[in-house]
CSV table of C-alpha atoms and ligand atoms in Angstrom, one decimal:
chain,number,residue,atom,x,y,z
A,1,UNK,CA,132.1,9.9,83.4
A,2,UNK,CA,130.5,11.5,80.2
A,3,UNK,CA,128.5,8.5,79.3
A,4,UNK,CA,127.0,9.5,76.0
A,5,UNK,CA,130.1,10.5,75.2
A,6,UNK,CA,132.1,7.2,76.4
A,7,UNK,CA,129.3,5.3,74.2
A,8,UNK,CA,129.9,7.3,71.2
A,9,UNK,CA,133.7,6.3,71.2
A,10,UNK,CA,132.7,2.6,71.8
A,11,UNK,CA,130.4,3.2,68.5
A,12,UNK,CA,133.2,5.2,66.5
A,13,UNK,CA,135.3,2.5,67.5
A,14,UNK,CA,132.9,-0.8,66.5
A,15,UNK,CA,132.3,0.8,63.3
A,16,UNK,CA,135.6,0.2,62.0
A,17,UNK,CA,135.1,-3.5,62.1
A,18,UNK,CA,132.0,-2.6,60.1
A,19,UNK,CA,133.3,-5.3,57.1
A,20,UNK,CA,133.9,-8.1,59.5
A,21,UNK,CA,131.4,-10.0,60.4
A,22,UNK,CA,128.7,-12.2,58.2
A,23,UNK,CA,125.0,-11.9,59.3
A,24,UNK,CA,123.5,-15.4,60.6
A,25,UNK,CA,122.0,-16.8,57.3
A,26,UNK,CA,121.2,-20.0,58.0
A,27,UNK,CA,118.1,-18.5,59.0
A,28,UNK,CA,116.2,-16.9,56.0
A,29,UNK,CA,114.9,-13.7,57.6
A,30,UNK,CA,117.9,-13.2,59.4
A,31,UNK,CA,120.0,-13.2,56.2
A,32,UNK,CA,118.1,-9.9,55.3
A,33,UNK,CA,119.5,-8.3,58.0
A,34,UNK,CA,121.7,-4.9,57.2
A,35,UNK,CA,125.0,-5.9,58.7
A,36,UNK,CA,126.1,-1.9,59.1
A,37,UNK,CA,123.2,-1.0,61.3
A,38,UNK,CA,124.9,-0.6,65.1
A,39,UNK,CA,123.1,0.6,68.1
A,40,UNK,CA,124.2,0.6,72.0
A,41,UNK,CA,122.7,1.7,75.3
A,42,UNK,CA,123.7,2.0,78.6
A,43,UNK,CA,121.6,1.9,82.0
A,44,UNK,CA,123.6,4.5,84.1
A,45,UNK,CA,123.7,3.6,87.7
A,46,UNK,CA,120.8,5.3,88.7
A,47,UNK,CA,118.5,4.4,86.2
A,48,UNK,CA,119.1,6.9,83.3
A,49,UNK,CA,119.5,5.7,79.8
A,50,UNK,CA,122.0,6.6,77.3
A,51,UNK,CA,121.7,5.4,73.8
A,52,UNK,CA,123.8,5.6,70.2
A,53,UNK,CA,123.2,4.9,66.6
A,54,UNK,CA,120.4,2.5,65.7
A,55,UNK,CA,118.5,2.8,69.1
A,56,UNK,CA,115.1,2.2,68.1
A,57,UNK,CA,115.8,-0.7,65.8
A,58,UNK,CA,114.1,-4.0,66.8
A,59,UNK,CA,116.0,-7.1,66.7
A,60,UNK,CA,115.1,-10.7,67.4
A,61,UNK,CA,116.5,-11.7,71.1
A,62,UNK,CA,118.0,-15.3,69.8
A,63,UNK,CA,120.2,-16.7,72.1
A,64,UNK,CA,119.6,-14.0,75.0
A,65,UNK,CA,116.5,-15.2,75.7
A,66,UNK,CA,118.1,-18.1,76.8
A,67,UNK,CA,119.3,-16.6,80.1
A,68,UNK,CA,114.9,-15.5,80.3
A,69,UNK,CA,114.5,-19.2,79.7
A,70,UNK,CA,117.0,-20.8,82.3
A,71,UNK,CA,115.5,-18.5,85.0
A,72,UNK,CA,112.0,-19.7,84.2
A,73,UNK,CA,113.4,-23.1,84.6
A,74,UNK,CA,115.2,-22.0,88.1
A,75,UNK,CA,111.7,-20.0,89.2
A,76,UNK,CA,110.4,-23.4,88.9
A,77,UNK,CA,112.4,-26.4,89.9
A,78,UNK,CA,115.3,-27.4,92.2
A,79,UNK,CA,118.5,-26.5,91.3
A,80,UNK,CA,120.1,-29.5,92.0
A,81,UNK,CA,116.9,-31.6,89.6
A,82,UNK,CA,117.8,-29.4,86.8
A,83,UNK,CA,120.3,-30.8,86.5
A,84,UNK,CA,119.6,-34.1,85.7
A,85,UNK,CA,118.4,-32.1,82.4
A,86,UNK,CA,120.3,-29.7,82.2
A,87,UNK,CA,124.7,-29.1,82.8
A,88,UNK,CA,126.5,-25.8,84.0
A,89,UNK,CA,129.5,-27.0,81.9
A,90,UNK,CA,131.3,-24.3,79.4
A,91,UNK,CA,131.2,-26.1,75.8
A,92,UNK,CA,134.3,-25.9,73.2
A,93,UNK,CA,132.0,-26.9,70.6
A,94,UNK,CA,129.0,-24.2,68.5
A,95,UNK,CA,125.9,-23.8,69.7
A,96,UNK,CA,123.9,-26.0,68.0
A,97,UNK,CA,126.4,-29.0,67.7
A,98,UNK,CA,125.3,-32.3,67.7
A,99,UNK,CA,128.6,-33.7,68.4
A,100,UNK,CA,128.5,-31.9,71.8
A,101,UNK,CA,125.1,-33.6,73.0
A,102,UNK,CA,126.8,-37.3,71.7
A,103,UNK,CA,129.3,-36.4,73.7
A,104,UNK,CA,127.7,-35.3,76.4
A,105,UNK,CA,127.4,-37.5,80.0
A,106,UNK,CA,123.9,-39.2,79.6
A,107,UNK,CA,123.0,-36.7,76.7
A,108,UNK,CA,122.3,-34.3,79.6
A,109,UNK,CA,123.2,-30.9,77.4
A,110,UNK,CA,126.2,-29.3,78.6
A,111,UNK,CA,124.6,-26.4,79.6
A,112,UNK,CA,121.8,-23.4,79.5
A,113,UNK,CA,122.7,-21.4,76.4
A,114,UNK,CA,123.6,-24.2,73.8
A,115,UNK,CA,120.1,-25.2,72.0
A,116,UNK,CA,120.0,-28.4,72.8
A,117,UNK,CA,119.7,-27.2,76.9
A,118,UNK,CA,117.6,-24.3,75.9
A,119,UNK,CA,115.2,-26.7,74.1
A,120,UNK,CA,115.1,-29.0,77.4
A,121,UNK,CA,114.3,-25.8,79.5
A,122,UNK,CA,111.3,-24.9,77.5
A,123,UNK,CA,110.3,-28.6,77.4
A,124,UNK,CA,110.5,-28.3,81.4
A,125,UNK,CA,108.2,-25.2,81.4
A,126,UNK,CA,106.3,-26.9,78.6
A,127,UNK,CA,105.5,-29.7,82.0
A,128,UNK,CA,104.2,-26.7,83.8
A,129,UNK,CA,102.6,-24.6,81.5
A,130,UNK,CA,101.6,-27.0,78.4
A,131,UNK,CA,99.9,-24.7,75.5
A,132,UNK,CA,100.4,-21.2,77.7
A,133,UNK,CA,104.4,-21.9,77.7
A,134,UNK,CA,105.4,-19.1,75.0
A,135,UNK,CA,103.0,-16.9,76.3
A,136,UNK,CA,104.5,-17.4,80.1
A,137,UNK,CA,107.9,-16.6,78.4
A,138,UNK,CA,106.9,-13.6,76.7
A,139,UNK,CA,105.0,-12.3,80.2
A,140,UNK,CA,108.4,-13.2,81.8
A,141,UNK,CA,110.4,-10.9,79.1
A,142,UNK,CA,108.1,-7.7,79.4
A,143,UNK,CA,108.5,-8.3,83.2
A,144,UNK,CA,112.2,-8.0,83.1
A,145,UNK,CA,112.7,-5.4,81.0
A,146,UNK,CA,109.8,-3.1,82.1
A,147,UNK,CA,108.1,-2.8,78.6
A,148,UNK,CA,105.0,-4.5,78.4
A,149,UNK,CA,104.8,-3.8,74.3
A,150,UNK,CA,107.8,-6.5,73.5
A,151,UNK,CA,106.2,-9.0,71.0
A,152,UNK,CA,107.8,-11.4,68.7
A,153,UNK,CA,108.2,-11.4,65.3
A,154,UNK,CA,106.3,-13.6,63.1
A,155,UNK,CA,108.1,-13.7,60.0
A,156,UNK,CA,111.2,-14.2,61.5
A,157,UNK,CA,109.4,-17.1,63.3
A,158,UNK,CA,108.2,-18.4,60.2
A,159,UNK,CA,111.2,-18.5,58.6
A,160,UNK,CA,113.0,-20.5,61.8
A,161,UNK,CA,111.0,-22.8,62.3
A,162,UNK,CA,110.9,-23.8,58.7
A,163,UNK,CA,114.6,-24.2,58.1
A,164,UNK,CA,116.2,-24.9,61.4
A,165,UNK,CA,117.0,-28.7,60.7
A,166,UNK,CA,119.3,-29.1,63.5
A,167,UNK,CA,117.7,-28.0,65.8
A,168,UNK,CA,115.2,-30.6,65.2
A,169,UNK,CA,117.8,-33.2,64.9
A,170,UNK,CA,119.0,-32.4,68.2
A,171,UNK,CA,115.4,-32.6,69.6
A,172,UNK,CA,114.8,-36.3,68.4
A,173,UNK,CA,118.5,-37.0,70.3
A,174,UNK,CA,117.2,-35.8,73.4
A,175,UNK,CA,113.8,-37.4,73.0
A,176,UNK,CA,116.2,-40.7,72.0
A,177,UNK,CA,117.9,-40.0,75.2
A,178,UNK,CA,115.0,-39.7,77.4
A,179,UNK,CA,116.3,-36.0,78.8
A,180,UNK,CA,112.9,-34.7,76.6
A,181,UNK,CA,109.7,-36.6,78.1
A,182,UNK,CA,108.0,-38.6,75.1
A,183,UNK,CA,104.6,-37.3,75.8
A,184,UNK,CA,105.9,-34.5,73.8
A,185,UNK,CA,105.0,-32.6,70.8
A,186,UNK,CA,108.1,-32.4,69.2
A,187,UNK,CA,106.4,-29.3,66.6
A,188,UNK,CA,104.6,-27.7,69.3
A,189,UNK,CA,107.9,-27.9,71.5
A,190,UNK,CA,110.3,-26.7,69.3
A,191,UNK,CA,107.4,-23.7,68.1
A,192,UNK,CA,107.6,-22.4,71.7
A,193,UNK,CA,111.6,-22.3,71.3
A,194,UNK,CA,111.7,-20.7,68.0
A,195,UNK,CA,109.2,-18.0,69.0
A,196,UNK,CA,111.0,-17.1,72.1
A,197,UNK,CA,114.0,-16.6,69.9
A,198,UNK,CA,112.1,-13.9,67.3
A,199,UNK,CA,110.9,-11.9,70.5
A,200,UNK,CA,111.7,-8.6,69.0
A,201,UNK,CA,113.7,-6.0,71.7
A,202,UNK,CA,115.7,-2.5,70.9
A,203,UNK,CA,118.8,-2.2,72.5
A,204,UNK,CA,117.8,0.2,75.3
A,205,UNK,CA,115.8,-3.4,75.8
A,206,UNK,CA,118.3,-5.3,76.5
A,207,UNK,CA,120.5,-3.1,78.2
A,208,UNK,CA,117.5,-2.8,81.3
A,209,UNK,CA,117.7,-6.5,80.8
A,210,UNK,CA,121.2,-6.4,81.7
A,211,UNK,CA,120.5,-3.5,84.4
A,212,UNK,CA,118.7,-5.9,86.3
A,213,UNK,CA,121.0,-8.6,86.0
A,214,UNK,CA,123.2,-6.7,87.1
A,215,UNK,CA,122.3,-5.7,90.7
A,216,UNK,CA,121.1,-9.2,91.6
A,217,UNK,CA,117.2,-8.6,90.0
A,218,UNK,CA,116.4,-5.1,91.2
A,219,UNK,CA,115.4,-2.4,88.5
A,220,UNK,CA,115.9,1.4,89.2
A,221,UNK,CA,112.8,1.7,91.1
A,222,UNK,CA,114.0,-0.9,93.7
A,223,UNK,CA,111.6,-3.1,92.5
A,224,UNK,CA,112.6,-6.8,92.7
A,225,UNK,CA,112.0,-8.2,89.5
A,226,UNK,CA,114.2,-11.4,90.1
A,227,UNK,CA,115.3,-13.5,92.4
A,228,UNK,CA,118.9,-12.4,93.7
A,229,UNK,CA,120.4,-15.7,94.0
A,230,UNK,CA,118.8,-16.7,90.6
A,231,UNK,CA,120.8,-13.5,89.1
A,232,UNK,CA,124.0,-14.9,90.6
A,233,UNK,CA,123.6,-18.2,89.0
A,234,UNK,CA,122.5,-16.3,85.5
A,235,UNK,CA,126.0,-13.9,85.4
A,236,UNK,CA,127.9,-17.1,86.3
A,237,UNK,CA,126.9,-19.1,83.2
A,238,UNK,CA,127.0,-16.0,81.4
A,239,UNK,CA,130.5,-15.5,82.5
A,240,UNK,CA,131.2,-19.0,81.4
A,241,UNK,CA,129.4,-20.0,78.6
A,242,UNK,CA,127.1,-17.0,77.5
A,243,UNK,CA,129.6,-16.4,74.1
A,244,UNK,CA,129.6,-20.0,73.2
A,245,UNK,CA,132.8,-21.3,72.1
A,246,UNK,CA,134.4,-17.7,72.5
A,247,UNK,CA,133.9,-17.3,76.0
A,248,UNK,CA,137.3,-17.7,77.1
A,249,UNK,CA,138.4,-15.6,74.5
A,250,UNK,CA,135.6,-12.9,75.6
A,251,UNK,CA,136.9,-13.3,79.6
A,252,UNK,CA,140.0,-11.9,78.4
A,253,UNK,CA,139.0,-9.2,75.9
A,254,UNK,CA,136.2,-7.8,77.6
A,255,UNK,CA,136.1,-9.6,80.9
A,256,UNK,CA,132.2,-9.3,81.6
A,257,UNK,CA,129.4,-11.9,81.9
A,258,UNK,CA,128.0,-11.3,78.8
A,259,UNK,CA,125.3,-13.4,76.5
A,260,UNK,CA,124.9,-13.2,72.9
A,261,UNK,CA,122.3,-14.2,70.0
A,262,UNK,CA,122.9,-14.3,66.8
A,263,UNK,CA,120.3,-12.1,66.1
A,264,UNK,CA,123.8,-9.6,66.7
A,265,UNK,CA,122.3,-8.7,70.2
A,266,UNK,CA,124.9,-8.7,72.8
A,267,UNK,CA,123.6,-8.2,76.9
A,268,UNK,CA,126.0,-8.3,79.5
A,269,UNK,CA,126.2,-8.4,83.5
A,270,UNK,CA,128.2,-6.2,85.8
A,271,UNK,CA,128.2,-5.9,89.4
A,272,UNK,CA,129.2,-2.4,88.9
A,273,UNK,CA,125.3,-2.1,88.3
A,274,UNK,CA,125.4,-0.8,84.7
A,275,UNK,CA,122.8,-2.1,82.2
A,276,UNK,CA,124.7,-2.7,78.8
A,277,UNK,CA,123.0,-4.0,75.4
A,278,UNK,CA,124.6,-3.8,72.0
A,279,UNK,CA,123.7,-4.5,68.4
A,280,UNK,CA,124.7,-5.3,65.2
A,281,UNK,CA,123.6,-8.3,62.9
A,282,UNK,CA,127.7,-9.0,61.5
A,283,UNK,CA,128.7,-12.3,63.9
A,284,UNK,CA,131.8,-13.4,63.9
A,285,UNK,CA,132.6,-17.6,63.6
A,286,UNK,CA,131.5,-18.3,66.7
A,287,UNK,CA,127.8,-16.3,66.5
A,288,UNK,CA,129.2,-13.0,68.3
A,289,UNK,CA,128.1,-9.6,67.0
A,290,UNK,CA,131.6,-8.5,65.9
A,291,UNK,CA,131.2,-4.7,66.1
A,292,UNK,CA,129.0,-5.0,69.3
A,293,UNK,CA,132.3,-7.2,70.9
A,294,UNK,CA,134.4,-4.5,69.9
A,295,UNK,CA,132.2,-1.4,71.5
A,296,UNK,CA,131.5,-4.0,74.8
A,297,UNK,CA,135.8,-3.5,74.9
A,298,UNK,CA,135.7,0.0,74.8
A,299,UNK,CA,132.7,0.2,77.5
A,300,UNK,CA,134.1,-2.0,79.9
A,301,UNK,CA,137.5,-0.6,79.8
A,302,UNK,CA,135.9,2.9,80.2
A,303,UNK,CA,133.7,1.9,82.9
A,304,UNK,CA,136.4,-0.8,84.3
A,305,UNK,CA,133.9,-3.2,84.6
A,306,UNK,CA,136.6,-6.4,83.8
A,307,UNK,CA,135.4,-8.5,86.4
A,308,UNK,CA,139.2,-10.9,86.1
B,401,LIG,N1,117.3,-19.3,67.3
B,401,LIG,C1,118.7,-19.6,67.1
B,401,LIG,C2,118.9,-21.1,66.9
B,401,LIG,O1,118.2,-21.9,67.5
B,401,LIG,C3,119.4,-19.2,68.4
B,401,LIG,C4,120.8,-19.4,68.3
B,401,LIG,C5,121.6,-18.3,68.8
B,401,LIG,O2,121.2,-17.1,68.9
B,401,LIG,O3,122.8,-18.6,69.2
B,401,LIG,O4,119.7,-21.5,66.1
């Protein structure tokens, strides 16, 4: 298989959906965002790197660095404590719904990649590392992806943490609900969550990320960068619940773990032991990149990586 070529059809193919799609603007910074920029990258299987269009464009990481926080979390409690915090349970409702925690058995947060059980993740490393959390986080992310230059963006930090109401909102429920310990800071809680989200990554980033994913934490070197068993568990949720209220919809379009921000990064999982990121800002109602969907069909039917 011609992979620069097979990427290059996924991208002539996305691009047509260039009009769908809104950028996330409930989010200042993010609403600057040009919705026609599209990049793509695949991890070959041994460890070369093919990349299209907007390669060297950084993007904040959102939502994917949920699956970076959840495998903090698992590097450093129990499985079976976690979750008395946290759930493994797909949600039909968005991301950030308030409804969903209400709902939810003893306001334990349905699972990992909604906010309100990212934001009792980092309060669980926040036990551990206190004032050092972010910067374990960020230690954790160059780790993974093998690029010790990742950073986070500031302005796009800024600009989160000064409008993202319900995120707080759901904060105070979990505090209310005792899943948060009241010791506390809700600010310096909620600063280490929003910076996490604005760590900038290209998608030849996110594609190693997916790499190792992939073949249960081992980069091309050999070199174990993650726990196997804790890669397992990570391609499961993202299987189930890494496309938020479009996963089942995703299963059977693409048919790949796969976890998205709405930054308009997509990273996916394979156990054919590709590394595949994608990019562009346009999201469709659910918080999907809609042209990096429609390349992520085009790769895994090329590469026959639907896993159903
Ligand atoms: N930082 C975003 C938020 O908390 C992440 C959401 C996402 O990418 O889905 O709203």
């Amino acid at each position: 298989m011609d992979i620069q070529a097979m990427l290059q059809r996924a991208y002539d193919y996305g691009i047509t959906y260039i009009d769908k799609g809104v950028v996330a603007n409930y989010i200042p910074e993010l609403a600057k965002e040009d919705k026609t920029r599209v990049g793509g990258a695949v991890v070959d299987t041994d460890g070369s790197v093919y990349t299209v269009g907007s390669d060297q464009y950084q993007f904040s990481i959102q939502s994917i660095v949920k699956i970076i926080i959840y495998l903090c979390v698992l590097e450093h409690y129990d499985f079976d404590y976690i979750q008395k915090f946290i759930g493994v349970k797909p949600s039909a409702k968005p991301f950030n719904s308030i409804l969903a925690l209400e709902l939810s058995e003893k306001n334990i947060p349905v699972n990992p990649f909604i906010n309100a059980g990212a934001i009792v993740g980092t309060s669980l490393l926040f036990r551990k590392y206190g004032n050092n959390t972010f910067e374990m986080i960020l230690k954790r992310t160059q780790e993974l992806i093998g690029n010790d230059k990742i950073d986070y963006s500031r302005s796009i930090f800024n600009s989160e943490s000064s409008s993202a109401f319900s995120n707080r909102a759901l904060t105070y429920m979990l505090l209310n609900g005792k899943i948060i310990s009241p010791d506390v800071n809700v600010d310096d809680l909620l600063n280490v969550y929003f910076k996490s989200c604005s760590i900038l990554v290209n998608v030849a980033d996110l594609a190693q990320l997916s790499f190792i994913l992939s073949r249960d934490g081992k980069d091309s070197a050999g070199k174990q960068r993650c726990n196997a068993e804790h890669a397992r568990i990570l391609r499961t949720i993202m299987a189930t619940c890494g496309t938020y209220d479009y996963s089942g919809e995703f299963a059977i379009q693409i048919g790949i773990p796969a976890k998205s921000g709405v930054g308009g990064g997509i990273v996916t999982a394979s156990r054919a032991g590709y590394g595949i990121g994608v990019y562009c800002p346009g999201l469709d109602a659910h918080g999907n990149s809609y042209v990096g969907t429609r390349m992520l069909e085009v790769i895994a039917k090329e590469l026959s990586l639907n896993i159903y």
